Short mmCIF file of C-alpha atoms and ligand atoms in Angstrom, two decimals:
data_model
loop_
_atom_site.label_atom_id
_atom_site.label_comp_id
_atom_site.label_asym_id
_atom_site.label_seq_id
_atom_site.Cartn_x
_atom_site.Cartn_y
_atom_site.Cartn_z
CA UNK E 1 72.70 -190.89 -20.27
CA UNK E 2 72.51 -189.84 -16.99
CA UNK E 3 75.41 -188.82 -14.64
CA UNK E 4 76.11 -191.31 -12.16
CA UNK E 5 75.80 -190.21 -8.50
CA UNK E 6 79.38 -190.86 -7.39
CA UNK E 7 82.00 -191.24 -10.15
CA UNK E 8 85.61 -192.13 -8.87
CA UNK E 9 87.65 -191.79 -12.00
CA UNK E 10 91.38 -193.09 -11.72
CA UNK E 11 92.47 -192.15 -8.14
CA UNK E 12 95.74 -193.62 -7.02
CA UNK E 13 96.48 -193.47 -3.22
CA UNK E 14 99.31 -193.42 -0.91
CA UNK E 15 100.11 -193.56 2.25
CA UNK E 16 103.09 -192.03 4.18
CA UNK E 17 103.96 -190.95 1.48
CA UNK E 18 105.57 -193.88 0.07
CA UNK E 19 102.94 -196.70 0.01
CA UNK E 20 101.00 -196.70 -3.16
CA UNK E 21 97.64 -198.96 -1.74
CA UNK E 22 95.55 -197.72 -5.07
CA UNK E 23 96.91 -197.42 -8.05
CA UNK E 24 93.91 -196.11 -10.15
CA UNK E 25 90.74 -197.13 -9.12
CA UNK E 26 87.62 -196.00 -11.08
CA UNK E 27 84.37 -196.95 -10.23
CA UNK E 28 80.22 -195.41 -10.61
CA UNK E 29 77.19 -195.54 -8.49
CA UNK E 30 74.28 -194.71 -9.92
CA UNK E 31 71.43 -192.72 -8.51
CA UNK E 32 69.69 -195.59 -6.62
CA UNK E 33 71.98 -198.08 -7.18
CA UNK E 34 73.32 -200.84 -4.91
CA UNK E 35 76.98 -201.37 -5.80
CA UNK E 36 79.52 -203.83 -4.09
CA UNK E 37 83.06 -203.24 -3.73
CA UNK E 38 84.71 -206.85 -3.59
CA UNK E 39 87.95 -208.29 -3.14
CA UNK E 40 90.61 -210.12 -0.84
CA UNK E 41 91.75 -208.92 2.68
CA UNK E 42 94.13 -205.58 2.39
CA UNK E 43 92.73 -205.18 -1.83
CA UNK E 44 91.88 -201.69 -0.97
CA UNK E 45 88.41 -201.85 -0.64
CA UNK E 46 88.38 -199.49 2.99
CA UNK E 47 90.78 -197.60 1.44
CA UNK E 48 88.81 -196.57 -1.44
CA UNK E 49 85.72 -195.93 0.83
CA UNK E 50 87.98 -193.34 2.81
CA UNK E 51 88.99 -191.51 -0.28
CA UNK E 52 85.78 -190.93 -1.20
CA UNK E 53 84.81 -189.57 2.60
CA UNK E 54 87.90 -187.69 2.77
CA UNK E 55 89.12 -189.66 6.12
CA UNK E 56 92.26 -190.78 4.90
CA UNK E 57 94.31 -187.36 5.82
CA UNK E 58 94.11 -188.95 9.61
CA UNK E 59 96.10 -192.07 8.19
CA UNK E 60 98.69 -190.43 7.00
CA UNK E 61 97.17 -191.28 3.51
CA UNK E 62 96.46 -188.98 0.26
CA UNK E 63 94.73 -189.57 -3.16
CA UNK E 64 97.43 -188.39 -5.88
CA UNK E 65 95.77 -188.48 -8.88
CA UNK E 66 92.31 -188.91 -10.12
CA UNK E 67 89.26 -187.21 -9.34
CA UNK E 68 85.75 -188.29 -7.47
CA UNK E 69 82.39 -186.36 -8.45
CA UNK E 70 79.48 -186.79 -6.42
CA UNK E 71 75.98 -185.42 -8.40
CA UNK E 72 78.63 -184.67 -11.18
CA UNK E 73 80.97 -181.54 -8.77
CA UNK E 74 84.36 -182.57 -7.45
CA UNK E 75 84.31 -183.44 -3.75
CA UNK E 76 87.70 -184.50 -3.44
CA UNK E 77 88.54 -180.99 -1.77
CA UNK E 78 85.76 -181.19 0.80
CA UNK E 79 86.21 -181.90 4.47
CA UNK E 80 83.82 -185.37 5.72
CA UNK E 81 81.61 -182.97 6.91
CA UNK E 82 80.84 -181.25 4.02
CA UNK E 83 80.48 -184.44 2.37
CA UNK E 84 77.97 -185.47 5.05
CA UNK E 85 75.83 -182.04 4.08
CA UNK E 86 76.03 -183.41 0.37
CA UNK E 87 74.48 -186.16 0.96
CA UNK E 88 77.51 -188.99 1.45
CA UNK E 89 77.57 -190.53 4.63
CA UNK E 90 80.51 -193.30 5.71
CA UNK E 91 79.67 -196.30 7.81
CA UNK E 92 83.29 -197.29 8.86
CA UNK E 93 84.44 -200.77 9.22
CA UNK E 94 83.88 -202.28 12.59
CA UNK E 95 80.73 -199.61 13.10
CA UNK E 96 82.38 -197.10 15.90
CA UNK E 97 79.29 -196.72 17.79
CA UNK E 98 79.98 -194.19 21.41
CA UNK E 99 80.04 -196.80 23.43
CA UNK E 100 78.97 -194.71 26.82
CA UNK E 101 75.76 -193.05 24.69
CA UNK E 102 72.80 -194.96 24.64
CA UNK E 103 71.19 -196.28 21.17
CA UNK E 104 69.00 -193.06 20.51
CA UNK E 105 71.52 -190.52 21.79
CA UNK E 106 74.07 -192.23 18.78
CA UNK E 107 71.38 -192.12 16.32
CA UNK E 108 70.78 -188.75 17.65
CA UNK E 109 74.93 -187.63 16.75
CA UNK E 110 73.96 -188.40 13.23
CA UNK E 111 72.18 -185.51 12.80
CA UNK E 112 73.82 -183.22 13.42
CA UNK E 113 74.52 -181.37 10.58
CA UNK E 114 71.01 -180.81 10.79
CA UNK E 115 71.43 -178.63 13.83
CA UNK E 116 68.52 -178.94 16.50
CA UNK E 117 66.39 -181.81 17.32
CA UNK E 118 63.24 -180.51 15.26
CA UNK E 119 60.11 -182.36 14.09
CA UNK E 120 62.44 -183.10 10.65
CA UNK E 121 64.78 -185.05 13.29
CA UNK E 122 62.30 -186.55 15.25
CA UNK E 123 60.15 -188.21 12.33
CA UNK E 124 63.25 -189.33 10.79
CA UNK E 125 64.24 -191.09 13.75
CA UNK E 126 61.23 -193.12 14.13
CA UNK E 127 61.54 -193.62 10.28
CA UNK E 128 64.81 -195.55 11.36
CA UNK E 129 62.77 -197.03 14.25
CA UNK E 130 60.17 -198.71 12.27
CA UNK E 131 63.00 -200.06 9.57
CA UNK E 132 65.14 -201.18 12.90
CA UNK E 133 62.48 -202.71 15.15
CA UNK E 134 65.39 -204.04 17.66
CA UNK E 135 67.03 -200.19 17.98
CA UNK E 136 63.60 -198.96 19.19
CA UNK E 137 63.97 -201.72 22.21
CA UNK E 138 67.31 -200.86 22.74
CA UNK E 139 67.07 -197.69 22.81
CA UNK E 140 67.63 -196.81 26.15
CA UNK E 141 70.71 -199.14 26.44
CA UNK E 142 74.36 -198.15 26.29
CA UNK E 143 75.76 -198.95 22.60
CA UNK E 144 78.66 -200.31 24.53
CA UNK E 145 76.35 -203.42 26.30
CA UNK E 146 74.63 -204.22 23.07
CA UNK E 147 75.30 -206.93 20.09
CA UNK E 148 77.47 -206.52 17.29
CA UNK E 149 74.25 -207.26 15.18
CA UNK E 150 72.53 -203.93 16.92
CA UNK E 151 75.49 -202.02 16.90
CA UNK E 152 75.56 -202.57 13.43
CA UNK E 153 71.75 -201.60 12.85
CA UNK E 154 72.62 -198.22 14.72
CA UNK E 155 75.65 -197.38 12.68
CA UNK E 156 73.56 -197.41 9.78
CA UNK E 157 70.72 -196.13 11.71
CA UNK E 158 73.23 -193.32 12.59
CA UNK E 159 73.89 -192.40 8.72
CA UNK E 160 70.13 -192.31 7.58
CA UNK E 161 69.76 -189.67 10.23
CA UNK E 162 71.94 -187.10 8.12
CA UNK E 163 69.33 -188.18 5.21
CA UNK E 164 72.15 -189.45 3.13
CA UNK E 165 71.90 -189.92 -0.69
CA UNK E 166 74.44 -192.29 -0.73
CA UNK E 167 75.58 -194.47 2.18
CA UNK E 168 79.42 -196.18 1.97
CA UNK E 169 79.12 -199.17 3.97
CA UNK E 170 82.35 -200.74 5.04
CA UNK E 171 81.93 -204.41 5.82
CA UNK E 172 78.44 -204.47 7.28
CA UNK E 173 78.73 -208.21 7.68
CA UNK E 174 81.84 -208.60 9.34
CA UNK E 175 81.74 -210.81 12.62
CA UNK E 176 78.05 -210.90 12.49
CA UNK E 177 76.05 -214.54 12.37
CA UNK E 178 74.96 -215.60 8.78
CA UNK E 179 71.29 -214.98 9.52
CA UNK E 180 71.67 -211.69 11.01
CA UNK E 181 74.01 -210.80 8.21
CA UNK E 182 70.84 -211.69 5.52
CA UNK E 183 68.63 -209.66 7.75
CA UNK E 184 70.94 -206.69 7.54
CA UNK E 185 71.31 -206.82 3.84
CA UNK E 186 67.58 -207.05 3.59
CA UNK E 187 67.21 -204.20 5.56
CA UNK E 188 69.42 -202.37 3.05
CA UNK E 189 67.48 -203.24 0.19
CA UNK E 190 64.27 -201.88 1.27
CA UNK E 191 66.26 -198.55 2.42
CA UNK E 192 67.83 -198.69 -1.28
CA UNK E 193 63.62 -199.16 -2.61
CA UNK E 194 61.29 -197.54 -0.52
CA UNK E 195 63.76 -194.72 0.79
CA UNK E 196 66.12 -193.95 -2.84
CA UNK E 197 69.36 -194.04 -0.61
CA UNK E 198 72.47 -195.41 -2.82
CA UNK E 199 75.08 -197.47 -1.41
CA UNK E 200 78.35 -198.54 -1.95
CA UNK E 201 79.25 -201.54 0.07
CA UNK E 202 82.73 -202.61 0.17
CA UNK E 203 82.38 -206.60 1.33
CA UNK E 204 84.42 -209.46 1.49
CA UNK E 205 81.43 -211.95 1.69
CA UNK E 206 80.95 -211.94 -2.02
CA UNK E 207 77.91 -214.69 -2.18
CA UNK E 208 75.73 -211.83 0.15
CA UNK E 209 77.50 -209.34 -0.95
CA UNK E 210 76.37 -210.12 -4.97
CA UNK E 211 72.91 -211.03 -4.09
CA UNK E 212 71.85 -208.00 -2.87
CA UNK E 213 74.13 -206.06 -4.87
CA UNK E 214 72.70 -204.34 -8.89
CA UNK E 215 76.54 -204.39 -9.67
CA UNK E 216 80.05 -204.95 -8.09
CA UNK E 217 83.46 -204.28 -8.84
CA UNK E 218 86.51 -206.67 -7.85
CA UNK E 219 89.40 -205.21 -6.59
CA UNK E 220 93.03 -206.79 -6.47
CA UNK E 221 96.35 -205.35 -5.18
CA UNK E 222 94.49 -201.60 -5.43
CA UNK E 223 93.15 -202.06 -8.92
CA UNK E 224 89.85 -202.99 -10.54
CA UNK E 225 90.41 -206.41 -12.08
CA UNK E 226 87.11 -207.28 -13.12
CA UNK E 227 83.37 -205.31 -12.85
CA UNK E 228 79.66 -206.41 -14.46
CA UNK E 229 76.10 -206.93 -13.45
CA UNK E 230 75.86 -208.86 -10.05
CA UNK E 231 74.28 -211.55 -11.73
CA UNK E 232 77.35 -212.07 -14.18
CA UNK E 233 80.02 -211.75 -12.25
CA UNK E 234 77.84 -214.58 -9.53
CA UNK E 235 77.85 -216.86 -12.67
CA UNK E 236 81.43 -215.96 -13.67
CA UNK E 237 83.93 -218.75 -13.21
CA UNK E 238 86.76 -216.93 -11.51
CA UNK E 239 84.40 -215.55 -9.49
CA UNK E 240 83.05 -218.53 -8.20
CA UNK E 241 86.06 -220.37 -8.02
CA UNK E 242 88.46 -217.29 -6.13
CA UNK E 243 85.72 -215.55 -4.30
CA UNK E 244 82.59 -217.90 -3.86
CA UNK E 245 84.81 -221.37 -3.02
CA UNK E 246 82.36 -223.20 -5.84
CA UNK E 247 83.77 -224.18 -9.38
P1 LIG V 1 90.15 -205.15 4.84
O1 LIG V 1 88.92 -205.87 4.49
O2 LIG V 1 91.15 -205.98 5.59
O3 LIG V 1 89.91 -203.81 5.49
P2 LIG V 1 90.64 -203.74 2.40
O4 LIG V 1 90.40 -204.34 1.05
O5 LIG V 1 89.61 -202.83 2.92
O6 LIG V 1 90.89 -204.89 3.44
P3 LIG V 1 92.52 -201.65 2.95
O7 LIG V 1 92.20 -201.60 4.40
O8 LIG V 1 92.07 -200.56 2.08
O9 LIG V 1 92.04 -203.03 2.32
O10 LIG V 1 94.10 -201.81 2.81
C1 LIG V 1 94.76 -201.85 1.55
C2 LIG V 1 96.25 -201.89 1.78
O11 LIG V 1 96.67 -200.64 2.35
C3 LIG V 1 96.72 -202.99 2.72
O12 LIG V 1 97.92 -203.52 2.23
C4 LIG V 1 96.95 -202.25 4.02
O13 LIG V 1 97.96 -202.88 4.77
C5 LIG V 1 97.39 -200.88 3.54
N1 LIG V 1 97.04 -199.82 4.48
C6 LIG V 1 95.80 -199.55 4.95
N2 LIG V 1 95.83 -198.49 5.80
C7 LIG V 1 97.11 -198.09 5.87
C8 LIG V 1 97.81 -197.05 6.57
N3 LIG V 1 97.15 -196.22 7.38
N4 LIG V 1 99.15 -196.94 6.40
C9 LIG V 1 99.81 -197.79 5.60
N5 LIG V 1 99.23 -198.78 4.88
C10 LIG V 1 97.90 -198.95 5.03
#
């Protein structure tokens, strides 16, 4: 069988030393695979993100044990740069867009591992204009003055400019409108299709979250309490009762 893309086997994490938030997590994305990260408020679902982008060192916070492989080499010693140059881009919770630099001069920071702004750069920022319509008619507007729907759209618009493999997208649907929220997730199903980018999406709006999702994993107190096909775990009765408010 073939080795998954990203492969977090067993990590525990702590912060300030002290505060054990994981306490082994494993988890796979395939190559091409759409994978959701589920769970409750504080279940470690941003925290697990960060381990795998190496950004928890600014929070004080460390992985302890366990090991993540990304195209089967361990990456757990590489800075989020590096990352970003193997192909795993984070889009952080609440999307962190420079608020004083217009729409094209954020998408622009993206790539910039990628050195100057060549033809490469150029085509693949109209590649994320014609998947994000709205960025191309805001794109002379200060992130700051625009919506949290468009802000969104350039965050991720931001990571496809790096040309990503795999994209970890921390709550994409938070404080966003239900129909924009759809529109989003469609948008990163045709990425997932048409361009091959994986994606790991940590959510806690499980419903969208499992409908656009191959697989997820639920995540309790900093452990995995329950994984399966989206489709299963959507028709599971725990599921629906804890996460989906049906039963
Ligand atoms: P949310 O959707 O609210 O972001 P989450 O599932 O992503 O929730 P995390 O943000 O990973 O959860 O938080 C997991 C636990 O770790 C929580 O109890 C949180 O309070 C704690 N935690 C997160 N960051 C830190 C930190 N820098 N220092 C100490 N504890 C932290």
């Amino acid at each position: 069988m073939a080795e998954p893309l990203l492969k977090v086997n067993n990590i525990e994490v702590i912060y300030d030393h002290v505060i054990l938030v994981l306490k082994g997590v494993s988890l796979e994305v395939p190559e091409g695979g759409i994978v959701a990260l589920l769970g409750a408020n504080g279940a470690g679902k941003s925290t697990t993100l960060k381990s795998i982008s190496n950004l928890l060192r600014a929070e004080r916070g460390d992985v302890t044990k366990g090991t993540i492989e990304l195209n089967g080499k361990t990456v757990h010693n590489l800075t989020a740069n590096d990352l970003v140059r193997q192909g795993c881009v984070q889009v952080m919770e609440g999307r962190h867009c420079f608020e004083h630099l217009t729409i094209e001069e954020n998408l622009l920071t993206g790539a910039y591992t990628r050195g100057r702004v060549n033809a490469a750069v150029k085509a693949d920022l109209q590649m994320v204009y014609d998947y994000f319509p709205r960025l191309y008619e805001r794109r002379k507007s200060q992130a700051g003055y625009t919506s949290g729907g468009e802000q969104q759209m350039c965050a991720i618009g931001r990571a496809l400019m790096a040309r990503p493999k795999i994209i970890l997208l921390d709550e994409p649907s938070m404080g966003l409108a239900p129909q924009l929220v759809e529109q989003i997730f469609e948008i990163v199903k045709k990425l997932n299709k048409e361009e091959g980018v994986s994606f790991l999406l940590a959510e806690q709006n499980t419903s969208v979250a499992l409908k656009y999702a191959d697989y997820g994993y639920i995540l309790e107190n900093g452990r995995v309490v329950m994984d399966g096909d989206a489709e299963s775990l959507a028709n599971n009765e725990d599921v629906k009762e804890f996460y989906l408010g049906v039963s």
